[in-house]
Coordinates of C-alpha atoms and ligand atoms in Angstrom, one line a residue:
M271 CA 5.8 4.0 -37.4
K272 CA 5.4 1.3 -35.2
R273 CA 2.7 1.4 -32.6
L274 CA 3.9 -0.1 -28.3
T275 CA 0.5 -0.7 -26.2
V276 CA 1.3 -0.8 -22.6
V277 CA -0.7 -2.0 -20.3
L278 CA -0.5 -1.3 -16.6
L279 CA -1.9 -3.8 -14.2
K280 CA -2.4 -3.2 -11.0
A281 CA -3.5 -7.0 -10.3
S282 CA -5.5 -7.8 -6.9
G283 CA -4.6 -11.5 -6.1
Y284 CA -5.7 -15.0 -4.3
K285 CA -8.4 -15.0 -2.1
P286 CA -10.6 -17.4 -0.2
A287 CA -14.5 -16.0 -1.0
G288 CA -15.4 -16.4 2.7
Q289 CA -18.8 -15.7 3.4
W290 CA -20.1 -18.4 1.3
G291 CA -17.2 -20.8 3.0
R292 CA -16.1 -21.8 -0.6
S293 CA -13.3 -23.0 -1.0
P294 CA -11.4 -21.5 -4.4
H295 CA -9.3 -18.7 -3.8
Y296 CA -10.5 -16.5 -5.8
V297 CA -9.3 -13.5 -7.6
T298 CA -10.0 -10.8 -5.9
R299 CA -12.6 -7.9 -7.2
F300 CA -15.1 -5.6 -6.5
R301 CA -18.1 -3.5 -8.3
L302 CA -17.2 -0.9 -5.8
G303 CA -13.2 -1.1 -4.2
Y304 CA -11.8 1.2 -1.9
M305 CA -9.6 3.6 -3.2
P306 CA -8.1 3.6 -6.2
N307 CA -5.0 2.8 -6.9
G308 CA -2.3 5.7 -7.2
A309 CA 0.9 3.8 -8.5
L310 CA -1.2 3.4 -12.0
L311 CA -0.9 6.9 -12.3
H312 CA 3.0 7.4 -11.0
L313 CA 4.1 4.8 -13.9
D314 CA 2.0 6.4 -16.4
A315 CA 3.6 9.9 -15.7
L316 CA 6.5 8.4 -16.1
T317 CA 6.2 7.0 -20.1
P318 CA 6.8 8.8 -22.6
R319 CA 3.6 8.2 -25.6
Q320 CA 7.0 8.5 -28.3
I321 CA 10.0 6.2 -28.3
N322 CA 12.1 6.7 -31.2
D323 CA 9.9 5.5 -33.8
T324 CA 8.0 3.9 -32.1
T325 CA 4.0 5.1 -30.5
V326 CA 3.2 4.3 -27.5
K327 CA -0.7 4.0 -26.0
V328 CA -1.3 3.9 -22.2
I329 CA -4.3 2.0 -20.6
R330 CA -4.2 1.6 -16.9
V331 CA -7.0 -1.7 -15.6
D332 CA -6.7 -2.2 -11.4
E333 CA -8.2 -5.2 -11.1
Y334 CA -9.8 -4.5 -7.8
V335 CA -12.5 -2.8 -9.7
Q336 CA -13.3 -4.8 -13.0
P337 CA -16.8 -6.2 -12.8
N338 CA -16.3 -8.5 -15.4
L339 CA -13.0 -10.9 -17.3
D340 CA -13.2 -8.3 -20.7
Y341 CA -9.9 -7.2 -19.5
L342 CA -8.4 -9.9 -20.3
R343 CA -8.9 -9.0 -23.7
L344 CA -5.9 -6.6 -23.3
L345 CA -3.6 -10.0 -22.7
T346 CA -3.6 -10.0 -26.1
P347 CA -2.0 -8.5 -29.0
E348 CA -3.2 -6.7 -31.8
P349 CA -2.0 -7.8 -34.8
G350 CA 1.6 -5.8 -35.5
E351 CA 1.1 -4.0 -32.9
T352 CA 3.4 -5.1 -28.9
T353 CA 1.9 -5.1 -26.1
L354 CA 3.9 -4.8 -23.1
V355 CA 2.1 -5.6 -19.8
A356 CA 3.6 -4.3 -16.9
F357 CA 2.3 -5.6 -13.3
V358 CA 3.0 -2.6 -10.7
S359 CA 3.3 -1.9 -7.1
T360 CA 2.9 -5.6 -6.9
Q361 CA 2.9 -6.8 -3.0
S362 CA 4.4 -9.7 -2.5
H363 CA 0.5 -11.2 -1.6
Q364 CA -0.8 -10.4 -5.3
F365 CA 3.1 -11.5 -6.8
P366 CA 1.8 -15.7 -7.2
Y367 CA -1.2 -14.2 -9.2
A368 CA 0.6 -11.6 -11.0
A369 CA 2.9 -14.1 -12.1
D370 CA 0.4 -16.4 -13.3
L371 CA -1.1 -13.8 -15.1
A372 CA 2.3 -12.6 -16.6
A373 CA 2.4 -16.4 -17.6
K374 CA -0.8 -16.2 -19.9
A375 CA -0.2 -13.0 -21.6
M376 CA 3.0 -14.3 -22.2
A377 CA 1.2 -17.4 -24.2
N378 CA -0.5 -15.1 -25.9
G379 CA 2.5 -13.0 -27.3
C380 CA 3.2 -10.5 -24.7
L381 CA 6.0 -9.0 -23.3
T382 CA 5.8 -9.0 -19.8
V383 CA 7.6 -7.0 -16.9
I384 CA 6.9 -7.4 -12.4
G385 CA 7.7 -4.4 -10.4
G386 CA 7.0 -3.0 -7.0
P387 CA 7.5 -3.9 -3.5
H388 CA 8.2 -7.4 -3.8
A389 CA 10.1 -7.5 -7.4
M390 CA 12.3 -5.1 -5.7
T391 CA 13.1 -6.8 -1.9
C392 CA 12.7 -10.2 -2.7
D393 CA 14.3 -13.0 -4.5
T394 CA 12.3 -14.2 -7.8
S395 CA 14.5 -16.5 -9.7
M396 CA 12.5 -19.6 -9.5
I397 CA 10.4 -17.3 -12.5
E398 CA 12.8 -15.9 -14.6
R399 CA 13.0 -16.7 -17.7
N400 CA 15.4 -15.8 -20.1
N401 CA 13.1 -15.8 -22.7
G402 CA 12.9 -12.5 -24.1
Q403 CA 9.3 -12.0 -23.1
L404 CA 9.5 -12.1 -18.8
A405 CA 10.9 -9.3 -16.8
I406 CA 11.8 -8.7 -13.4
A407 CA 11.9 -4.7 -12.6
Q408 CA 13.7 -5.1 -8.5
A409 CA 15.3 -1.2 -8.8
E410 CA 12.0 2.1 -9.4
A411 CA 10.8 2.7 -12.2
E412 CA 12.3 6.1 -12.2
K413 CA 15.2 4.3 -13.2
I414 CA 15.1 0.9 -14.7
W415 CA 11.8 2.3 -16.7
P416 CA 13.1 4.3 -20.0
Q417 CA 15.2 1.4 -20.5
I418 CA 12.2 -1.7 -20.3
L419 CA 10.3 0.6 -22.6
A420 CA 13.3 1.0 -25.0
D421 CA 13.6 -2.1 -25.6
A422 CA 10.1 -3.1 -25.2
S423 CA 9.5 -1.1 -28.3
R424 CA 12.5 -2.9 -30.4
G425 CA 10.7 -6.6 -29.2
E426 CA 12.5 -8.0 -26.2
L427 CA 13.1 -7.5 -22.6
R428 CA 16.9 -8.6 -20.7
P429 CA 15.6 -11.1 -17.1
R430 CA 16.9 -8.4 -15.1
Y431 CA 16.8 -4.9 -14.8
G432 CA 18.1 -2.4 -12.1
E433 CA 20.3 -5.4 -10.4
D434 CA 22.8 -3.1 -9.6
G435 CA 21.1 -1.0 -7.4
R436 CA 17.1 0.4 -6.2
W437 CA 17.7 3.8 -6.0
M438 CA 17.9 6.6 -7.2
E439 CA 19.4 10.0 -5.6
T440 CA 17.7 12.2 -7.0
L441 CA 14.5 11.4 -8.5
P442 CA 13.7 13.5 -12.6
R443 CA 10.7 15.7 -11.7
M444 CA 7.1 14.4 -12.3
V445 CA 3.7 15.5 -12.8
Q446 CA 1.1 13.4 -12.3
P447 CA -2.1 12.2 -14.6
P448 CA -5.2 13.2 -12.7
P449 CA -7.2 9.9 -12.2
T450 CA -10.5 9.9 -14.5
R451 CA -13.8 10.6 -13.3
G452 CA -14.4 6.7 -14.2
E453 CA -11.9 5.5 -12.0
L454 CA -12.8 7.7 -9.5
R455 CA -16.2 6.4 -9.3
K456 CA -15.7 2.9 -8.9
S457 CA -14.4 3.6 -5.1
V458 CA -15.8 3.6 -2.2
L459 CA -13.3 6.4 -1.1
P460 CA -12.9 8.4 -4.6
L461 CA -9.1 9.3 -3.2
A462 CA -6.6 9.8 -6.4
G463 CA -3.2 8.6 -4.9
Y464 CA -0.2 10.2 -4.9
Y465 CA 3.7 9.5 -4.0
F466 CA 5.3 12.5 -4.2
M467 CA 8.4 11.9 -1.8
R468 CA 9.7 8.0 -0.2
G469 CA 11.6 7.0 2.7
C470 CA 11.7 5.8 6.2
P471 CA 15.1 6.0 8.3
K472 CA 12.9 4.9 11.2
P473 CA 13.8 0.6 12.4
C474 CA 10.4 -0.3 12.5
T475 CA 11.3 -4.8 11.7
F476 CA 8.3 -5.7 10.6
C477 CA 8.4 -2.7 8.4
A478 CA 8.8 -3.3 3.8
V479 CA 8.9 0.3 3.8
G480 CA 13.2 1.2 5.0
E481 CA 13.6 -1.9 2.0
I482 CA 11.5 -0.8 -0.9
A483 CA 12.0 3.1 -0.4
G484 CA 15.4 3.2 0.8
K485 CA 16.2 5.2 4.4
R486 CA 17.1 8.2 3.1
E487 CA 14.3 10.8 2.2
R488 CA 13.5 11.6 -2.0
G489 CA 11.1 13.6 -3.5
Q490 CA 9.4 16.1 -5.7
S491 CA 10.4 19.7 -5.8
L492 CA 7.2 21.4 -4.4
D493 CA 6.4 23.0 -8.1
A494 CA 5.7 19.6 -9.4
V495 CA 3.0 18.4 -6.7
L496 CA 1.6 21.7 -6.7
E497 CA 1.5 21.4 -10.7
T498 CA 0.0 18.3 -10.7
L499 CA -2.1 19.0 -7.7
I500 CA -3.9 21.7 -9.3
L501 CA -3.5 19.8 -12.7
A502 CA -5.6 17.7 -10.7
K503 CA -8.1 19.8 -9.5
R504 CA -8.7 21.6 -12.6
A505 CA -10.1 18.0 -14.0
G506 CA -12.4 17.4 -11.5
V507 CA -10.2 15.9 -9.0
N508 CA -11.5 17.2 -5.1
K509 CA -9.4 15.2 -3.0
F510 CA -5.8 13.3 -2.5
F511 CA -4.8 10.0 -0.3
L512 CA -1.1 11.4 -0.1
T513 CA 0.5 7.9 0.0
S514 CA 3.6 8.9 0.8
D515 CA 4.6 7.9 4.5
N516 CA 5.6 10.0 7.1
F517 CA 4.5 13.1 6.0
N518 CA 5.6 14.9 8.4
H519 CA 9.2 14.5 8.7
W520 CA 9.4 15.5 4.7
S521 CA 10.6 19.5 4.4
L522 CA 8.6 20.7 2.3
A523 CA 4.7 18.9 4.4
K524 CA 4.4 22.9 5.6
P525 CA 5.4 24.6 3.0
L526 CA 3.5 22.3 0.6
M527 CA 0.5 22.8 3.3
R528 CA 1.3 27.1 3.0
A529 CA 1.0 27.2 -0.4
L530 CA -2.4 25.1 -0.1
I531 CA -3.7 28.3 1.7
D532 CA -2.2 30.7 -0.5
T533 CA -3.1 29.8 -3.6
K534 CA -7.1 28.7 -1.6
L535 CA -7.0 25.7 -3.9
G536 CA -9.9 24.2 -1.7
L537 CA -8.6 20.3 -2.4
R538 CA -8.8 17.9 0.4
F539 CA -6.1 15.0 1.5
M540 CA -6.0 13.0 3.4
C541 CA -1.9 11.7 4.7
Q542 CA 0.3 9.4 6.9
C543 CA 2.7 11.0 9.6
T544 CA 4.6 9.3 12.4
T545 CA 3.2 9.9 15.8
A546 CA 5.9 12.0 16.5
L547 CA 3.5 15.0 15.5
W548 CA 1.6 14.2 18.8
K549 CA 3.8 18.4 19.4
D550 CA 3.5 19.9 16.4
E551 CA 1.3 22.2 17.0
E552 CA 1.8 24.5 14.2
F553 CA 1.1 21.4 11.3
F554 CA -1.5 20.7 12.7
D555 CA -3.2 24.5 12.4
L556 CA -1.9 24.5 9.3
A557 CA -3.4 21.0 8.1
G558 CA -6.2 22.1 9.2
R559 CA -6.6 25.0 7.4
S560 CA -5.3 23.5 4.0
G561 CA -8.0 20.5 3.9
C562 CA -7.0 17.6 5.4
S563 CA -8.9 15.3 6.2
S564 CA -8.3 12.7 7.7
I565 CA -4.3 11.9 9.2
F566 CA -3.4 8.1 9.0
F567 CA -0.8 7.6 12.4
G568 CA 0.4 3.2 12.6
V569 CA 0.6 2.9 15.8
E570 CA 0.7 -0.7 15.8
S571 CA 0.5 -0.7 19.7
V572 CA -0.5 0.9 22.7
D573 CA 2.4 -1.9 25.3
P574 CA 5.9 -0.5 25.1
D575 CA 7.2 -3.8 25.4
V576 CA 5.8 -5.4 22.0
L577 CA 7.0 -1.9 20.5
K578 CA 9.8 -2.1 21.7
D579 CA 10.7 -5.8 20.3
Q580 CA 9.5 -4.3 16.9
G581 CA 11.9 -2.0 16.4
K582 CA 9.5 1.0 17.0
Q583 CA 10.3 2.8 20.4
Q584 CA 9.9 5.5 18.5
N585 CA 6.1 5.4 19.5
N586 CA 4.5 6.3 22.5
P587 CA 1.3 5.5 23.2
D588 CA 1.0 8.4 26.4
H589 CA 1.1 10.4 23.6
Y590 CA -2.1 9.0 21.1
P591 CA -5.0 10.3 23.0
E592 CA -2.8 14.0 23.0
L593 CA -2.5 13.1 18.7
V594 CA -6.8 12.4 18.7
K595 CA -7.5 15.8 20.8
Q596 CA -5.1 18.0 18.1
C597 CA -7.1 16.2 15.0
A598 CA -10.5 17.1 16.6
K599 CA -9.5 20.2 17.9
Q600 CA -9.1 20.9 13.2
R601 CA -11.6 18.4 12.4
I602 CA -9.4 16.5 11.2
A603 CA -10.0 12.3 11.6
S604 CA -7.1 10.5 13.6
H605 CA -6.9 7.4 11.9
F606 CA -5.5 5.2 13.8
S607 CA -3.7 1.6 12.0
N608 CA -3.1 -1.5 14.6
M609 CA -1.0 -4.8 14.3
I610 CA -2.3 -7.7 16.7
G611 CA -1.2 -10.8 17.1
F612 CA 3.0 -9.9 18.4
P613 CA 5.0 -12.8 19.1
T614 CA 4.1 -12.3 22.8
Q615 CA 0.4 -11.0 23.0
T616 CA -2.3 -13.6 24.5
P617 CA -6.7 -13.2 23.1
E618 CA -6.7 -11.2 26.2
K619 CA -3.6 -8.3 25.9
I620 CA -5.1 -8.5 23.0
R621 CA -8.5 -7.4 23.6
E622 CA -7.3 -4.9 26.7
Q623 CA -5.7 -3.7 23.1
L624 CA -9.2 -3.1 21.3
M625 CA -9.8 -1.7 25.0
A626 CA -7.6 1.0 24.8
I627 CA -7.7 2.5 21.7
C628 CA -11.5 2.4 22.1
A629 CA -10.7 4.6 25.1
M630 CA -8.1 7.7 23.5
A631 CA -11.5 7.0 20.8
P632 CA -10.4 7.9 17.2
D633 CA -12.3 9.2 14.4
L634 CA -11.1 5.8 12.5
T635 CA -8.9 2.0 13.4
S636 CA -7.8 0.0 10.9
W637 CA -6.2 -3.4 12.2
Y638 CA -3.8 -6.2 10.7
I639 CA -2.4 -9.3 11.6
M640 CA 1.1 -8.9 12.0
T641 CA 2.6 -10.8 9.3
H642 CA 6.5 -11.3 8.5
L643 CA 6.5 -9.0 5.4
P644 CA 8.7 -11.5 2.3
G645 CA 11.6 -9.2 2.1
T646 CA 12.0 -7.6 5.6
K647 CA 15.0 -9.0 7.9
D648 CA 12.3 -10.0 10.6
Y649 CA 11.2 -12.7 7.2
Q650 CA 14.9 -13.8 6.4
R651 CA 15.1 -14.2 10.1
A652 CA 11.2 -16.0 11.4
K653 CA 11.9 -18.3 7.4
G654 CA 12.7 -21.7 8.9
R655 CA 11.8 -20.6 12.7
F656 CA 7.9 -19.4 12.7
G657 CA 6.2 -22.4 10.5
L658 CA 5.7 -20.2 8.5
H659 CA 2.9 -20.5 5.5
P660 CA 3.9 -22.4 2.7
D661 CA 1.9 -19.8 0.7
L662 CA 3.5 -16.5 -0.2
S663 CA -0.7 -15.1 -1.1
M664 CA -1.7 -15.6 1.9
Y665 CA 0.9 -12.9 3.7
D666 CA -1.4 -9.7 2.9
C667 CA -1.7 -8.9 7.4
N668 CA -5.6 -10.6 6.8
R669 CA -4.9 -14.0 7.4
P670 CA -1.6 -15.4 9.9
A671 CA 0.6 -16.5 7.4
W672 CA 2.9 -17.9 10.0
E673 CA 2.3 -20.4 13.5
H674 CA 1.5 -17.9 16.3
P675 CA 2.8 -19.6 19.8
L676 CA 0.3 -18.5 22.2
I677 CA -2.7 -18.0 20.1
P678 CA -4.6 -20.6 17.0
A679 CA -5.0 -19.3 13.7
P680 CA -8.6 -19.1 14.0
L681 CA -8.9 -17.1 16.8
L682 CA -6.1 -15.1 16.0
Q683 CA -8.5 -14.4 12.7
E684 CA -11.3 -13.7 14.3
M685 CA -9.6 -11.4 16.8
L686 CA -9.2 -9.5 13.7
F687 CA -13.1 -9.3 12.8
D688 CA -14.2 -8.9 16.6
C689 CA -11.5 -5.3 16.7
Y690 CA -13.6 -4.1 14.0
R691 CA -16.6 -5.1 15.3
G692 CA -16.0 -3.5 18.7
F693 CA -15.2 0.4 17.7
Y694 CA -17.6 0.4 14.6
N695 CA -19.9 -0.8 16.8
F696 CA -22.8 1.4 16.1
D697 CA -23.2 2.5 19.9
K698 CA -19.5 3.4 19.7
A699 CA -20.0 5.0 16.8
W700 CA -22.5 7.7 18.0
Q701 CA -20.5 8.2 20.8
R702 CA -18.0 8.7 19.3
L703 CA -18.9 10.7 17.0
K704 CA -21.3 13.1 17.8
N705 CA -19.4 15.2 20.3
R706 CA -17.2 16.5 17.8
N707 CA -17.6 19.2 16.6
I708 CA -17.8 18.5 13.4
P709 CA -20.4 19.4 10.5
M710 CA -23.9 16.4 9.7
K711 CA -22.0 16.2 6.1
T712 CA -18.9 15.2 7.7
L713 CA -20.5 13.5 10.8
A714 CA -22.3 11.1 8.2
A715 CA -19.9 11.0 5.6
R716 CA -17.5 8.7 9.3
M717 CA -20.8 6.9 10.0
L718 CA -21.0 5.2 6.7
L719 CA -17.2 4.1 6.1
G720 CA -17.9 2.7 9.5
S721 CA -20.6 0.6 8.4
F722 CA -18.2 -0.4 5.4
N723 CA -16.0 -1.4 7.8
L724 CA -18.8 -3.3 9.5
Y725 CA -19.4 -5.1 6.1
C726 CA -16.5 -5.8 5.3
V727 CA -15.9 -8.0 8.1
Q728 CA -19.5 -9.3 8.6
R729 CA -18.2 -11.3 4.6
R730 CA -14.5 -11.6 6.4
I731 CA -13.4 -9.0 3.9
H732 CA -10.6 -7.2 4.6
P733 CA -11.5 -3.3 3.9
M734 CA -8.5 -2.1 3.3
S735 CA -8.3 -5.1 0.5
G736 CA -12.2 -4.9 0.3
G737 CA -14.4 -3.8 -1.3
V738 CA -18.4 -3.7 -1.6
W739 CA -20.1 -6.6 -4.2
P740 CA -17.6 -9.5 -4.7
V741 CA -17.5 -10.1 -7.8
Y742 CA -16.0 -14.4 -8.0
M743 CA -14.9 -15.7 -11.7
D744 CA -12.0 -17.1 -11.9
C745 CA -9.8 -19.1 -9.2
E746 CA -6.8 -20.6 -9.0
N747 CA -7.6 -24.2 -10.2
D748 CA -8.0 -22.1 -14.0
Y749 CA -4.0 -20.8 -13.2
R750 CA -2.2 -23.9 -12.5
E751 CA -1.8 -25.7 -15.6
I752 CA -0.2 -22.8 -16.4
R753 CA 2.0 -21.8 -13.8
R754 CA 3.6 -25.5 -13.7
K755 CA 4.1 -25.0 -18.1
T756 CA 5.5 -22.0 -17.2
F757 CA 7.2 -22.3 -14.3
E758 CA 7.2 -25.8 -13.1
F759 CA 6.5 -25.7 -10.6
D760 CA 2.5 -26.4 -8.7
L761 CA 3.1 -23.7 -5.5
Y762 CA 5.6 -20.6 -5.8
P763 CA 8.0 -21.8 -3.3
L764 CA 8.6 -18.9 -0.7
P765 CA 11.5 -17.0 -0.8
D766 CA 14.6 -15.0 0.4
R767 CA 15.1 -11.5 1.1
R768 CA 16.8 -9.8 -1.2
E769 CA 20.0 -8.0 -0.1
L770 CA 20.5 -4.6 -0.7
S771 CA 23.1 -3.7 -2.8
P772 CA 26.7 -1.9 -2.6
A773 CA 25.4 0.9 -3.7
D774 CA 22.0 0.7 -2.2
Q775 CA 24.1 0.6 1.2
A776 CA 26.2 3.9 0.8
M777 CA 23.3 5.6 -0.2
N778 CA 21.5 4.5 3.6
R779 CA 23.9 5.0 5.6
L780 CA 23.9 9.2 3.3
V781 CA 21.6 9.0 6.1
N782 CA 23.6 10.7 8.9
P783 CA 22.5 9.3 12.3
A784 CA 23.9 12.3 13.7
L785 CA 21.3 14.7 12.8
I786 CA 18.9 12.1 13.8
A787 CA 20.0 11.4 17.8
K788 CA 20.4 15.4 17.8
K789 CA 16.5 15.7 16.1
R790 CA 15.4 12.8 18.7
A791 CA 17.5 14.5 21.9
A792 CA 16.0 17.5 21.2
D793 CA 12.1 16.4 21.0
A794 CA 13.0 14.3 23.8
A795 CA 13.5 17.3 25.1
L796 CA 10.1 19.1 24.8
P797 CA 7.8 19.0 27.9
T798 CA 5.2 16.2 27.9
Ligands
B12_836 C1 -0.7 3.5 0.0 C2 -0.7 2.1 0.6 C3 -1.6 1.7 0.4 C4 -2.9 2.4 -0.1 C5 -3.5 2.1 -1.9 C6 -4.5 2.7 -2.3 C7 -3.4 3.9 -3.1 N1 -4.7 4.9 -3.3 O1 -2.8 3.9 -4.2 C8 -4.8 1.3 0.2 C9 -4.9 1.9 2.6 C10 -5.3 0.1 -0.6 C11 -3.5 -0.5 1.4 C12 -3.5 -1.7 1.0 C13 -2.7 -2.0 1.6 N2 -1.4 -2.6 2.0 CO1 -0.6 -1.3 1.5 N3 1.0 0.7 0.9 C14 0.7 1.5 0.7 C15 2.0 2.6 0.9 C16 2.2 3.3 2.0 C17 1.7 3.1 -0.7 C18 2.1 2.6 -1.5 C19 2.1 2.9 -2.8 O2 0.9 3.7 -3.6 N4 3.5 3.2 -3.3 C20 3.2 3.8 -4.6 C21 4.1 2.9 -5.9 C22 4.3 4.0 -7.3 O3 5.1 2.9 -5.4 P1 5.9 1.6 -5.2 O4 4.5 0.1 -5.5 O5 7.0 1.2 -4.6 O6 6.8 1.2 -7.0 C23 7.6 1.8 -7.0 C24 8.9 0.2 -7.5 O7 8.4 -0.3 -6.8 C25 9.1 0.2 -8.9 N5 7.2 0.0 -9.4 C26 6.1 -0.8 -9.2 N6 5.7 -1.3 -10.0 C27 6.4 -1.4 -11.1 C28 6.6 -2.0 -12.0 C29 7.4 -1.7 -13.1 C30 7.4 -2.4 -15.0 C31 8.1 -1.2 -12.7 C32 10.0 -1.0 -13.5 C33 8.7 -0.6 -11.6 C34 7.9 -0.9 -11.0 O8 8.5 1.8 -8.8 C35 7.9 2.7 -7.9 C36 8.6 3.8 -7.1 O9 8.9 4.9 -8.4 C37 3.0 1.2 1.3 C38 3.8 1.7 1.5 C39 5.7 2.1 0.8 N7 6.0 3.6 0.7 O10 5.9 1.7 0.1 C40 2.2 0.4 1.5 C41 2.2 -0.8 0.9 C42 3.0 -0.8 0.0 N8 0.9 -2.0 1.6 C43 1.1 -3.2 2.4 C44 0.6 -3.9 2.9 C45 0.3 -4.8 3.0 C46 -1.1 -3.3 1.9 C47 -2.2 -4.4 2.8 C48 -2.3 -5.7 1.7 C49 -2.1 -4.3 3.7 C50 -3.8 -4.6 4.1 N9 -4.0 -5.6 4.9 O11 -5.7 -4.3 4.3 C51 -3.2 -4.0 1.2 C52 -3.4 -4.4 0.2 C53 -4.2 -3.8 -0.4 C54 -4.5 -3.2 -1.9 N10 -4.9 -3.2 -2.7 O12 -2.7 -3.6 -2.2 C55 2.7 -3.1 2.3 C56 3.6 -4.9 1.2 C57 4.3 -5.4 1.2 C58 5.1 -6.3 0.5 N11 5.9 -6.7 0.7 O13 4.3 -6.6 -0.3 C59 3.7 -1.7 2.3 C60 4.5 -2.1 1.3 C61 3.8 -0.9 3.5 C62 4.7 -1.7 4.4 N12 4.3 -1.4 5.6 O14 5.3 -2.4 4.3 N13 -2.1 -0.3 0.9

């Protein structure tokens, strides 16, 4: 019997160590991360434990929460075994580091494959090698992972998988394994991530989701979702982050919440919804009764002109307060996600945005710097025009990665942290929460989360990419030599966007514009 070890690895990425002003870009690691990574469980669920005459062992590694470098031993195959290191869910800012680590693993004799948003949406030819050891996953895992595993079990990979198209028309049934208690304990928010549905028809120009998941909604069946949740509950998991975007637009969202109420599973969950939810009282009621603890809304801006410029005119800031009200009624925490540094914004406009959001008093907020995310059309247009930062590791929405016409980069950076300080300062947080009709335990948890946000920005770490107690061990300089030797450059060149294949374009067209227009008209006709 042959043996294949599959190391599913979520690579963290390079960041300057802010607090102590250390200049090298360290590999990001924390003793306690922000929340566990759901994509590792997703890929695990898709990995069979036997392929023909090969037994498969799966190891999940989230680099964010590795307190030492012991796990790097996994990047060397055991004698007589094949090791496939699969870089899971690699975002653009994580790509340089993931490729460096892949180079290291290859030098040790491993097979490697890099998948995730970056590989799916950007040109990766600068690192592609026809050496049988490095593969780029250009499509969603459901489509190409079986072939990659079969090739790995024979000891040789193709340079690319999924060139003919990113997406499958329908996804195979998948039941996700629960995270272990050990994995959950390593995070501030011990939530099991679960991505059961994908696709977004919205035209927002700054967002990469349409490029990654396509416009058409595709997802798991209700019984597969329930099976996953029940399995997790039996394993002692009580809280989920339903990571799929636009949960409220999923045709099975209400049936799922009704099933959760009927089965009395007693799970708590966090989800992401669009701001169109403001008028759907039934949804809030079901969410409140089925265990929803928090809803994340991409409000982005309070300025209708900015929203229009960014193709997000479906957001109407006049409706934001209603979202807070409806959530509060159900004792659900409302989370408003904001972006700052849009091209027409001045520092004054950003301060106004902070004040307006504080006045609406959602329970939680997050703040990002508007970034031309590689792989989006917005990025492709900006390339060569807006002084894009040459270092791909900067494209994490935490740091200015382009020359803003009106705000110098150091000021924009400071304003990002000021937004967190302004929103979460103790007095404001207390004023917001003291009148909410919530149990003491919930109130304390929300205050603590506020303190976590303040702790991170105090250390100049973005809370969403953050954690507690950073660990500084290796840095970019340690990988330069292997990078030069393997890929023959010093800095990863900024990539071009990868165009959609004809098959993917055809699938996007399956989203019926007439139906969307009809729904929009019906929504608009509702009384405000
Ligand atoms: C949930 C989420 C988070 C959570 C993650 C927590 C969790 N529990 O998992 C939190 C809130 C922490 C987060 C933070 C950030 N996020 Co985020 N996040 C998402 C979201 C909504 C879903 C990601 C997810 O769980 N996907 C599930 C996995 C299974 O899907 P996937 O990665 O798309 O992978 C598919 C394919 O790429 C492929 N694939 C992936 N890996 C592999 C590997 C192999 C071998 C193969 C064959 C295939 C394959 O198959 C998968 C489908 O089956 C996406 C939006 C989206 N819909 O993609 C944004 C998104 C990924 N985030 C984004 C960003 C920018 C960030 C932040 C940098 C923001 C910030 N400033 O803090 C941080 C980064 C921190 C970090 N730790 O990575 C961007 C990335 C853009 C880009 N081009 O890189 C996205 C796309 C959002 C956007 N609007 O554009 N995020």
